[in-house]
Amino acid sequence: MAKFSLRVNGKSQTVDAEPEMPLLYALRNDLQLNGPKFGCGLAQCGACTVIIDGNAIRSCVTPVGSVQNKAVTTLEGLGNTKKMHKLQQAFVDEQAVQCGYCINGMIMTSKALLDKNPKPTDTQIKEALSGNLCRCGTHIRILRAVKRASGQING
Amino acid sequence: MKTPVLTRRQFLKTTGALVVSFNLMPSAQKAFAQFAKLPSGDIDPTSLDSWLVITPDGYVTFYTSKVEIGTGVITALAQFVAEELDVPFDKIKMDAGDTNKTIEQGGTTASRTILRGGPQVRQAAAAARLELLKLASTQLGAPLDKLTVNDGVVSVIGDATKRVTYGQLIGGKKFNAKLSVKGTGWDMVVAPEVKPKNPKDYKIVGKSIPRVEIPRKVTGEHDYMHDVRIPGMLHGRVVRPPMINTEPVTIDQDSIKGIPGVVMIVREGKFVGVVAKSEWSALKAAHALEVTWAKPTSKVPGTPDELFTFLKNTKPVRSAKAVDKGNTATALAQSKKVYQASYRWPFQMHGMIGPSCAIAEVKGKTATIWSGCQGPFRTRGRIAEILGFKEQDVRIIYHEASGSYGRLSADDRAEDAALLSRAVGAPVRVQWSRQDEHGWEPKGPAQLDEVKAAVEADGKLTVWDFTDYSQPWTVSGSTPLLASLQVGLRPNNPGGNNGTQASGDFYTVPNHLITIHQIDWHFPEPIPLRTSNLRAPGDVARCFASECFIDEIAADLKIDPVEFRLKNLTGNKRGIEALQAAADKAGWQKRPSPAPASNGNVAKGRGVALTNLSNTYVAVVAEVEVNKTTGQVAVKKMACSHDCGLIVNPDGLKNQVEGNVIQGMSRAMYEEVLFDSTSAVTSLDWSSYPIMRFPDMPELELVLIDRREMDPLGAGEAATSPPAAAIANAIFDAVGARLREGPFTPKRVLAAMQKKA
Ligand code: FES
Ligand code: FES
């Protein structure tokens, strides 16, 4: 066990962990951040996605020891029910959720996309989300929500 | 009569007509449950106070054992409560799924939550409104028929100064009123003598009210099961065997010596688990623990081919005739031409994105379980049995988990957590690994369907003889679950029935026979591949067989596939309208299949399929492109019509139907559980069990048929069935090759094309 200092959602935090423990467990269990979800632990589904230095990263396979002093953003870092990020608001406006277990990954991956490409085409959005699985079949609404957040659908 | 289709304009009108605020903090005043109890200790459904509580500020807390599983039913049920009580929607709070606070209304399964639970909730709310009016009548000195209610305020018609609020009438007090109740669970009939509102006066039911929990779900504030933490909680993991009919021979405790924080290795019968202080340690320990398992003795089919032969040749544990009309044997013998084909459907999985998770706290002879189960009372029964407790000494507290599709009916994880908690004497949280979830979730059974039919010259079916072979659900109702089996409990029945619908049962045929055989080869020993209800149970396979077979006959007769179906739906108004609505939406061109041969490497085709599930009608038209060289199929577009009676929440319904169609398409195109000759599942992750991804999503257009004169029916499953048949029929239309086995992988498509050539 060792101490690791993390910068999560703009705050400095310390966790006591084995260096190879995936970041996901530190976020969920040590920092009580429930946005990122465990889905597979195999980098196959995207449920655990967080943003590190601007990139959408699978926190289930990222050792906590490798992210020291890097800027980690989780779903909670985007906004909350009182003040939502435009992506979160767009998912509500489009009711782009069924069970919602995948939605953390959808929003975080889209956030990284929109930061680099503010007006993506349908094909670019689908490509960016191709590694994110949704079993409820919410794809049509998720696609619309991302377009809405990028200002390409109104009202 | 015109089909009552919701046009886009009306849709926007219904969705836009009501400004709704989110119900994040429903009430400033806390509601305390005021239920009455039965002698057993359970909540008494004949007491109105057991159903709802109204606080002085006029907020309503409604108690229900129905739960939100990601389908929006809790919002829909809350709409009924608000409607019948004439209370604003945002003053309704649903308290769902706690066995110590709610009436057993049956599980949230089989698309029956709106169908059966809806009327229960509606009647209880209507009965409460009547009681409130009686109180107001006394207080305001006016007869009942001179009273009106608006937003929870009762006033005298014609004299608005005479008014009293629900909060003033009953706030914090008990109704002390009796309800007449017949039956239990799903079948419970509540206060049938109370007259509910006329649907034409509905202001809230029928509106697209946004789902109440969605804001919390997009911000990480929703308390999913996986996010529940109990003080003093430890973390457990179960070490599963490679296959069920085996037991541990040795457990090497030294193999996990270096892992910090391990509290205990638990063994009970064949059940092995570890408990640790942190989740990471539990996970590592479960992974590292060296267990040798005995070689399994039973011989099981090791390949799909062996399996289907086996299904065909094994004596069923149960057979039933779902439809038996006329005399099919004689009629077939007298027919000039008999059509005949058989269809195979693989084992498929629910595939929750979040794996199973539960927490148990066993203290002395009582237990509290936190779980995301579709039937809290069912889980209570299972936990009582495995622990040997009285049912009422077990409390289940529901938290929504990952989308379920039937998976969360069988509460394996609660049993795991209960055994581990009892062993260590502390609360234990269990979460399954991805590999365990894929490997051990109970699967949708593989199915073999054989169909024979004959037609008259004018294209009317004279004979329809459909036979379905599949496993029963080995985990259903009261059958023991995984840990139960491992500690030695045995089922006392061969499990639930994999359904009978979507078998051509809604066509009008003079000689009509539908036979269902259930094959269980190990009963009462545990069955190797566990099976259970997978969304639209059995229907995806049967709809694939029956609706492709209909298409085969139509093609042989050179009749347009829609027209051929219409000829045989005589008098089935809703079936006909659903079929036509989907065809119209898709711009269906009338002509027989296959399409005229095309030049070039990509062939286009369209196909249709119709289904009925518990009286909900759905038709789907699929448009595909087939690459003639690779056999790759792209599903470009789907049109889906949906008639589930009265629509409670149009946008919520659309969300459900879209999900069903996409999931049905995914099952048709990609999904097949593979296993080996020891019955060990080998599809253990998302690369060996692929599902549809964004780049492959089709365009989708819906037609919602709203029937205000009907009760609302279920919408959680029906639209899952037709995509497979519609896509297979579209592939035939494109390249003239028949697929009689799913999923429609490039390899299968190429093989079918070669066979035809
Ligand atoms: S949980 Fe990390 S990708 Fe699935
Ligand atoms: S909404 Fe349930 S998995 Fe995507």
mmCIF file of C-alpha atoms in Angstrom, chain B residues 148-411:
data_model
loop_
_atom_site.group_PDB
_atom_site.id
_atom_site.type_symbol
_atom_site.label_atom_id
_atom_site.label_comp_id
_atom_site.label_asym_id
_atom_site.label_seq_id
_atom_site.Cartn_x
_atom_site.Cartn_y
_atom_site.Cartn_z
ATOM 1 C CA THR B 148 -64.890 19.222 -7.539
ATOM 2 C CA VAL B 149 -61.154 18.686 -7.122
ATOM 3 C CA ASN B 150 -58.384 20.707 -8.632
ATOM 4 C CA ASP B 151 -54.700 20.208 -7.825
ATOM 5 C CA GLY B 152 -55.480 18.588 -4.499
ATOM 6 C CA VAL B 153 -58.013 21.243 -3.469
ATOM 7 C CA VAL B 154 -61.661 20.253 -3.016
ATOM 8 C CA SER B 155 -64.184 23.018 -3.584
ATOM 9 C CA VAL B 156 -67.924 23.406 -3.882
ATOM 10 C CA ILE B 157 -69.091 23.797 -7.464
ATOM 11 C CA GLY B 158 -70.311 27.359 -7.912
ATOM 12 C CA ASP B 159 -68.825 28.636 -4.651
ATOM 13 C CA ALA B 160 -65.041 28.671 -4.831
ATOM 14 C CA THR B 161 -64.778 30.237 -1.376
ATOM 15 C CA LYS B 162 -65.798 26.921 0.111
ATOM 16 C CA ARG B 163 -62.644 24.943 -0.274
ATOM 17 C CA VAL B 164 -60.361 22.620 1.616
ATOM 18 C CA THR B 165 -57.048 21.020 0.669
ATOM 19 C CA TYR B 166 -56.197 17.328 0.829
ATOM 20 C CA GLY B 167 -53.481 18.270 3.295
ATOM 21 C CA GLN B 168 -56.065 19.918 5.575
ATOM 22 C CA LEU B 169 -58.428 17.000 5.270
ATOM 23 C CA ILE B 170 -56.062 14.111 5.953
ATOM 24 C CA GLY B 171 -52.510 15.480 6.302
ATOM 25 C CA GLY B 172 -50.567 13.206 8.607
ATOM 26 C CA LYS B 173 -53.714 11.330 9.641
ATOM 27 C CA LYS B 174 -54.997 7.895 8.743
ATOM 28 C CA PHE B 175 -57.890 7.207 6.407
ATOM 29 C CA ASN B 176 -58.953 4.185 8.478
ATOM 30 C CA ALA B 177 -60.851 2.992 5.412
ATOM 31 C CA LYS B 178 -61.210 -0.538 4.096
ATOM 32 C CA LEU B 179 -60.744 -1.560 0.476
ATOM 33 C CA SER B 180 -62.277 -4.626 -1.096
ATOM 34 C CA VAL B 181 -59.451 -6.779 -2.438
ATOM 35 C CA LYS B 182 -59.576 -10.111 -4.215
ATOM 36 C CA GLY B 183 -56.648 -12.334 -5.127
ATOM 37 C CA THR B 184 -52.956 -11.714 -4.511
ATOM 38 C CA GLY B 185 -49.844 -10.525 -6.330
ATOM 39 C CA TRP B 186 -50.217 -9.866 -10.054
ATOM 40 C CA ASP B 187 -53.802 -11.071 -9.968
ATOM 41 C CA MET B 188 -54.912 -8.883 -7.100
ATOM 42 C CA VAL B 189 -58.072 -6.937 -7.924
ATOM 43 C CA VAL B 190 -58.352 -3.744 -5.877
ATOM 44 C CA ALA B 191 -61.607 -1.928 -5.097
ATOM 45 C CA PRO B 192 -63.372 -2.859 -8.351
ATOM 46 C CA GLU B 193 -66.540 -1.121 -7.164
ATOM 47 C CA VAL B 194 -64.872 2.285 -7.172
ATOM 48 C CA LYS B 195 -65.401 4.076 -10.447
ATOM 49 C CA PRO B 196 -62.137 5.483 -11.831
ATOM 50 C CA LYS B 197 -61.977 8.501 -14.133
ATOM 51 C CA ASN B 198 -63.210 8.255 -17.665
ATOM 52 C CA PRO B 199 -60.084 8.142 -19.869
ATOM 53 C CA LYS B 200 -61.489 10.965 -21.971
ATOM 54 C CA ASP B 201 -61.038 13.240 -18.952
ATOM 55 C CA TYR B 202 -57.395 12.292 -18.483
ATOM 56 C CA LYS B 203 -55.059 15.218 -17.985
ATOM 57 C CA ILE B 204 -51.903 13.433 -16.841
ATOM 58 C CA VAL B 205 -52.219 9.854 -18.110
ATOM 59 C CA GLY B 206 -51.436 10.000 -21.816
ATOM 60 C CA LYS B 207 -48.910 12.823 -21.443
ATOM 61 C CA SER B 208 -45.187 12.533 -22.083
ATOM 62 C CA ILE B 209 -44.137 13.335 -18.556
ATOM 63 C CA PRO B 210 -40.342 13.240 -18.296
ATOM 64 C CA ARG B 211 -39.033 10.309 -16.297
ATOM 65 C CA VAL B 212 -38.489 11.401 -12.710
ATOM 66 C CA GLU B 213 -35.134 9.750 -12.154
ATOM 67 C CA ILE B 214 -33.351 10.744 -15.350
ATOM 68 C CA PRO B 215 -31.767 13.990 -14.027
ATOM 69 C CA ARG B 216 -30.110 12.005 -11.227
ATOM 70 C CA LYS B 217 -28.974 9.352 -13.676
ATOM 71 C CA VAL B 218 -27.054 11.790 -15.860
ATOM 72 C CA THR B 219 -25.234 13.423 -12.946
ATOM 73 C CA GLY B 220 -24.148 10.436 -10.860
ATOM 74 C CA GLU B 221 -26.648 11.266 -8.091
ATOM 75 C CA HIS B 222 -28.981 8.315 -8.643
ATOM 76 C CA ASP B 223 -28.487 5.701 -5.950
ATOM 77 C CA TYR B 224 -28.054 2.609 -8.058
ATOM 78 C CA MET B 225 -27.688 -0.675 -6.210
ATOM 79 C CA HIS B 226 -24.008 -0.604 -7.060
ATOM 80 C CA ASP B 227 -23.658 2.717 -5.217
ATOM 81 C CA VAL B 228 -25.215 1.640 -1.904
ATOM 82 C CA ARG B 229 -22.813 1.553 1.018
ATOM 83 C CA ILE B 230 -23.666 0.248 4.468
ATOM 84 C CA PRO B 231 -21.608 1.151 7.569
ATOM 85 C CA GLY B 232 -19.143 -1.616 8.404
ATOM 86 C CA MET B 233 -19.631 -3.224 5.026
ATOM 87 C CA LEU B 234 -17.132 -5.805 3.790
ATOM 88 C CA HIS B 235 -16.651 -6.937 0.193
ATOM 89 C CA GLY B 236 -17.283 -10.464 -0.996
ATOM 90 C CA ARG B 237 -16.666 -12.354 -4.201
ATOM 91 C CA VAL B 238 -17.847 -15.841 -5.051
ATOM 92 C CA VAL B 239 -15.445 -18.272 -6.658
ATOM 93 C CA ARG B 240 -17.546 -19.983 -9.274
ATOM 94 C CA PRO B 241 -16.819 -23.442 -10.641
ATOM 95 C CA PRO B 242 -16.302 -23.789 -14.385
ATOM 96 C CA MET B 243 -19.606 -25.673 -14.662
ATOM 97 C CA ILE B 244 -22.430 -26.367 -12.250
ATOM 98 C CA ASN B 245 -22.289 -30.093 -11.668
ATOM 99 C CA THR B 246 -18.986 -30.105 -9.882
ATOM 100 C CA GLU B 247 -17.638 -29.499 -6.421
ATOM 101 C CA PRO B 248 -14.441 -28.215 -4.865
ATOM 102 C CA VAL B 249 -11.899 -30.949 -4.073
ATOM 103 C CA THR B 250 -9.186 -28.761 -2.606
ATOM 104 C CA ILE B 251 -8.953 -25.104 -1.641
ATOM 105 C CA ASP B 252 -5.421 -23.810 -1.244
ATOM 106 C CA GLN B 253 -5.557 -21.158 1.473
ATOM 107 C CA ASP B 254 -1.894 -20.298 0.928
ATOM 108 C CA SER B 255 -2.634 -19.146 -2.581
ATOM 109 C CA ILE B 256 -3.991 -15.849 -1.246
ATOM 110 C CA LYS B 257 -1.612 -15.384 1.668
ATOM 111 C CA GLY B 258 -0.026 -12.138 0.526
ATOM 112 C CA ILE B 259 -3.277 -10.323 -0.202
ATOM 113 C CA PRO B 260 -3.978 -7.659 2.432
ATOM 114 C CA GLY B 261 -7.307 -7.423 4.209
ATOM 115 C CA VAL B 262 -8.711 -10.873 3.492
ATOM 116 C CA VAL B 263 -11.201 -11.660 6.258
ATOM 117 C CA MET B 264 -12.356 -15.154 5.430
ATOM 118 C CA ILE B 265 -12.551 -17.927 2.881
ATOM 119 C CA VAL B 266 -16.120 -19.216 3.034
ATOM 120 C CA ARG B 267 -17.112 -22.689 2.019
ATOM 121 C CA GLU B 268 -20.610 -24.059 2.332
ATOM 122 C CA GLY B 269 -21.348 -27.242 0.430
ATOM 123 C CA LYS B 270 -20.142 -26.571 -3.093
ATOM 124 C CA PHE B 271 -20.260 -22.815 -2.569
ATOM 125 C CA VAL B 272 -16.914 -21.056 -2.225
ATOM 126 C CA GLY B 273 -16.350 -17.360 -1.610
ATOM 127 C CA VAL B 274 -13.970 -14.861 -0.120
ATOM 128 C CA VAL B 275 -14.605 -11.803 2.020
ATOM 129 C CA ALA B 276 -12.169 -8.925 2.384
ATOM 130 C CA LYS B 277 -12.028 -5.419 3.748
ATOM 131 C CA SER B 278 -11.695 -3.760 0.365
ATOM 132 C CA GLU B 279 -13.271 -4.532 -2.965
ATOM 133 C CA TRP B 280 -9.903 -4.710 -4.667
ATOM 134 C CA SER B 281 -8.606 -7.274 -2.156
ATOM 135 C CA ALA B 282 -11.766 -9.366 -2.489
ATOM 136 C CA LEU B 283 -11.419 -9.302 -6.240
ATOM 137 C CA LYS B 284 -7.753 -10.239 -6.161
ATOM 138 C CA ALA B 285 -8.354 -12.990 -3.632
ATOM 139 C CA ALA B 286 -11.212 -14.509 -5.638
ATOM 140 C CA HIS B 287 -8.984 -14.472 -8.675
ATOM 141 C CA ALA B 288 -5.952 -15.923 -6.943
ATOM 142 C CA LEU B 289 -7.632 -18.538 -4.762
ATOM 143 C CA GLU B 290 -6.644 -21.947 -6.061
ATOM 144 C CA VAL B 291 -9.564 -24.306 -6.062
ATOM 145 C CA THR B 292 -9.509 -27.663 -7.814
ATOM 146 C CA TRP B 293 -12.890 -28.805 -8.957
ATOM 147 C CA ALA B 294 -14.034 -32.386 -9.485
ATOM 148 C CA LYS B 295 -14.534 -33.576 -13.042
ATOM 149 C CA PRO B 296 -18.195 -33.358 -13.968
ATOM 150 C CA THR B 297 -19.859 -36.675 -14.605
ATOM 151 C CA SER B 298 -22.856 -35.737 -16.702
ATOM 152 C CA LYS B 299 -22.793 -35.931 -20.463
ATOM 153 C CA VAL B 300 -24.264 -32.879 -22.129
ATOM 154 C CA PRO B 301 -24.595 -31.737 -25.720
ATOM 155 C CA GLY B 302 -21.328 -29.981 -26.534
ATOM 156 C CA THR B 303 -22.168 -28.307 -29.834
ATOM 157 C CA PRO B 304 -25.215 -26.540 -31.228
ATOM 158 C CA ASP B 305 -25.803 -29.461 -33.631
ATOM 159 C CA GLU B 306 -25.813 -31.990 -30.800
ATOM 160 C CA LEU B 307 -28.028 -29.675 -28.807
ATOM 161 C CA PHE B 308 -30.754 -29.344 -31.428
ATOM 162 C CA THR B 309 -30.757 -33.101 -32.096
ATOM 163 C CA PHE B 310 -31.033 -33.553 -28.383
ATOM 164 C CA LEU B 311 -33.953 -31.122 -28.076
ATOM 165 C CA LYS B 312 -35.753 -32.988 -30.842
ATOM 166 C CA ASN B 313 -35.143 -36.500 -29.522
ATOM 167 C CA THR B 314 -35.510 -36.168 -25.748
ATOM 168 C CA LYS B 315 -38.769 -36.922 -24.020
ATOM 169 C CA PRO B 316 -40.254 -33.631 -22.836
ATOM 170 C CA VAL B 317 -40.932 -33.033 -19.150
ATOM 171 C CA ARG B 318 -44.024 -31.158 -20.214
ATOM 172 C CA SER B 319 -46.008 -30.747 -23.410
ATOM 173 C CA ALA B 320 -48.969 -28.528 -24.044
ATOM 174 C CA LYS B 321 -51.205 -27.534 -26.902
ATOM 175 C CA ALA B 322 -51.527 -23.769 -26.916
ATOM 176 C CA VAL B 323 -53.960 -23.835 -29.835
ATOM 177 C CA ASP B 324 -55.879 -26.906 -30.991
ATOM 178 C CA LYS B 325 -58.542 -26.347 -33.587
ATOM 179 C CA GLY B 326 -59.868 -28.608 -36.373
ATOM 180 C CA ASN B 327 -57.766 -31.595 -37.346
ATOM 181 C CA THR B 328 -54.320 -30.752 -38.654
ATOM 182 C CA ALA B 329 -53.205 -34.364 -39.270
ATOM 183 C CA THR B 330 -56.167 -35.180 -41.510
ATOM 184 C CA ALA B 331 -56.063 -31.824 -43.223
ATOM 185 C CA LEU B 332 -52.342 -32.144 -43.960
ATOM 186 C CA ALA B 333 -52.857 -35.679 -45.339
ATOM 187 C CA GLN B 334 -55.535 -34.327 -47.665
ATOM 188 C CA SER B 335 -53.538 -31.330 -48.863
ATOM 189 C CA LYS B 336 -51.966 -31.409 -52.304
ATOM 190 C CA LYS B 337 -48.931 -29.496 -51.192
ATOM 191 C CA VAL B 338 -47.540 -29.384 -47.677
ATOM 192 C CA TYR B 339 -45.019 -26.704 -46.725
ATOM 193 C CA GLN B 340 -42.518 -27.674 -44.116
ATOM 194 C CA ALA B 341 -39.444 -26.090 -42.504
ATOM 195 C CA SER B 342 -37.564 -26.018 -39.229
ATOM 196 C CA TYR B 343 -35.794 -23.120 -37.544
ATOM 197 C CA ARG B 344 -33.109 -22.950 -34.863
ATOM 198 C CA TRP B 345 -32.426 -20.224 -32.340
ATOM 199 C CA PRO B 346 -29.359 -20.191 -30.071
ATOM 200 C CA PHE B 347 -28.997 -19.601 -26.348
ATOM 201 C CA GLN B 348 -28.866 -15.858 -25.815
ATOM 202 C CA MET B 349 -28.108 -13.765 -22.787
ATOM 203 C CA HIS B 350 -29.641 -10.800 -21.026
ATOM 204 C CA GLY B 351 -26.258 -9.118 -20.938
ATOM 205 C CA MET B 352 -26.750 -6.454 -18.300
ATOM 206 C CA ILE B 353 -24.081 -3.764 -18.686
ATOM 207 C CA GLY B 354 -23.688 -3.599 -14.898
ATOM 208 C CA PRO B 355 -23.197 -7.047 -13.364
ATOM 209 C CA SER B 356 -25.176 -8.510 -10.472
ATOM 210 C CA CYS B 357 -24.745 -6.713 -7.147
ATOM 211 C CA ALA B 358 -26.325 -7.048 -3.697
ATOM 212 C CA ILE B 359 -25.612 -6.371 -0.046
ATOM 213 C CA ALA B 360 -26.723 -8.568 2.832
ATOM 214 C CA GLU B 361 -26.670 -7.999 6.548
ATOM 215 C CA VAL B 362 -27.511 -11.154 8.448
ATOM 216 C CA LYS B 363 -27.931 -10.599 12.203
ATOM 217 C CA GLY B 364 -29.016 -13.533 14.346
ATOM 218 C CA LYS B 365 -32.246 -14.789 12.786
ATOM 219 C CA THR B 366 -32.977 -11.709 10.723
ATOM 220 C CA ALA B 367 -31.618 -10.475 7.457
ATOM 221 C CA THR B 368 -31.710 -7.239 5.489
ATOM 222 C CA ILE B 369 -30.935 -7.428 1.799
ATOM 223 C CA TRP B 370 -30.302 -4.517 -0.556
ATOM 224 C CA SER B 371 -30.832 -5.710 -4.078
ATOM 225 C CA GLY B 372 -31.932 -4.632 -7.536
ATOM 226 C CA CYS B 373 -34.387 -7.471 -8.004
ATOM 227 C CA GLN B 374 -37.491 -7.514 -10.202
ATOM 228 C CA GLY B 375 -39.463 -9.262 -7.468
ATOM 229 C CA PRO B 376 -38.547 -8.139 -3.925
ATOM 230 C CA PHE B 377 -40.979 -10.618 -2.368
ATOM 231 C CA ARG B 378 -39.599 -13.419 -4.488
ATOM 232 C CA THR B 379 -36.108 -12.585 -3.274
ATOM 233 C CA ARG B 380 -37.425 -12.573 0.286
ATOM 234 C CA GLY B 381 -38.710 -16.115 -0.155
ATOM 235 C CA ARG B 382 -35.408 -17.313 -1.597
ATOM 236 C CA ILE B 383 -33.353 -15.749 1.200
ATOM 237 C CA ALA B 384 -35.674 -17.150 3.870
ATOM 238 C CA GLU B 385 -35.250 -20.615 2.400
ATOM 239 C CA ILE B 386 -31.481 -20.571 2.012
ATOM 240 C CA LEU B 387 -30.977 -19.150 5.522
ATOM 241 C CA GLY B 388 -33.782 -21.152 7.111
ATOM 242 C CA PHE B 389 -35.477 -17.975 8.406
ATOM 243 C CA LYS B 390 -39.107 -16.942 8.563
ATOM 244 C CA GLU B 391 -40.013 -14.869 5.502
ATOM 245 C CA GLN B 392 -41.142 -11.916 7.579
ATOM 246 C CA ASP B 393 -37.761 -11.847 9.301
ATOM 247 C CA VAL B 394 -36.154 -11.000 5.996
ATOM 248 C CA ARG B 395 -36.403 -7.473 4.645
ATOM 249 C CA ILE B 396 -35.633 -6.616 1.040
ATOM 250 C CA ILE B 397 -34.795 -3.020 0.193
ATOM 251 C CA TYR B 398 -34.873 -2.348 -3.506
ATOM 252 C CA HIS B 399 -32.372 -0.212 -5.383
ATOM 253 C CA GLU B 400 -32.377 0.064 -9.139
ATOM 254 C CA ALA B 401 -29.543 -1.835 -10.790
ATOM 255 C CA SER B 402 -28.533 -2.150 -14.421
ATOM 256 C CA GLY B 403 -31.126 -2.798 -17.130
ATOM 257 C CA SER B 404 -32.418 -6.260 -16.577
ATOM 258 C CA TYR B 405 -34.542 -7.647 -19.447
ATOM 259 C CA GLY B 406 -35.590 -10.483 -17.132
ATOM 260 C CA ARG B 407 -32.168 -11.125 -15.596
ATOM 261 C CA LEU B 408 -32.974 -9.584 -12.242
ATOM 262 C CA SER B 409 -35.893 -11.929 -11.606
ATOM 263 C CA ALA B 410 -33.477 -14.587 -10.430
ATOM 264 C CA ASP B 411 -31.744 -12.995 -7.476
#
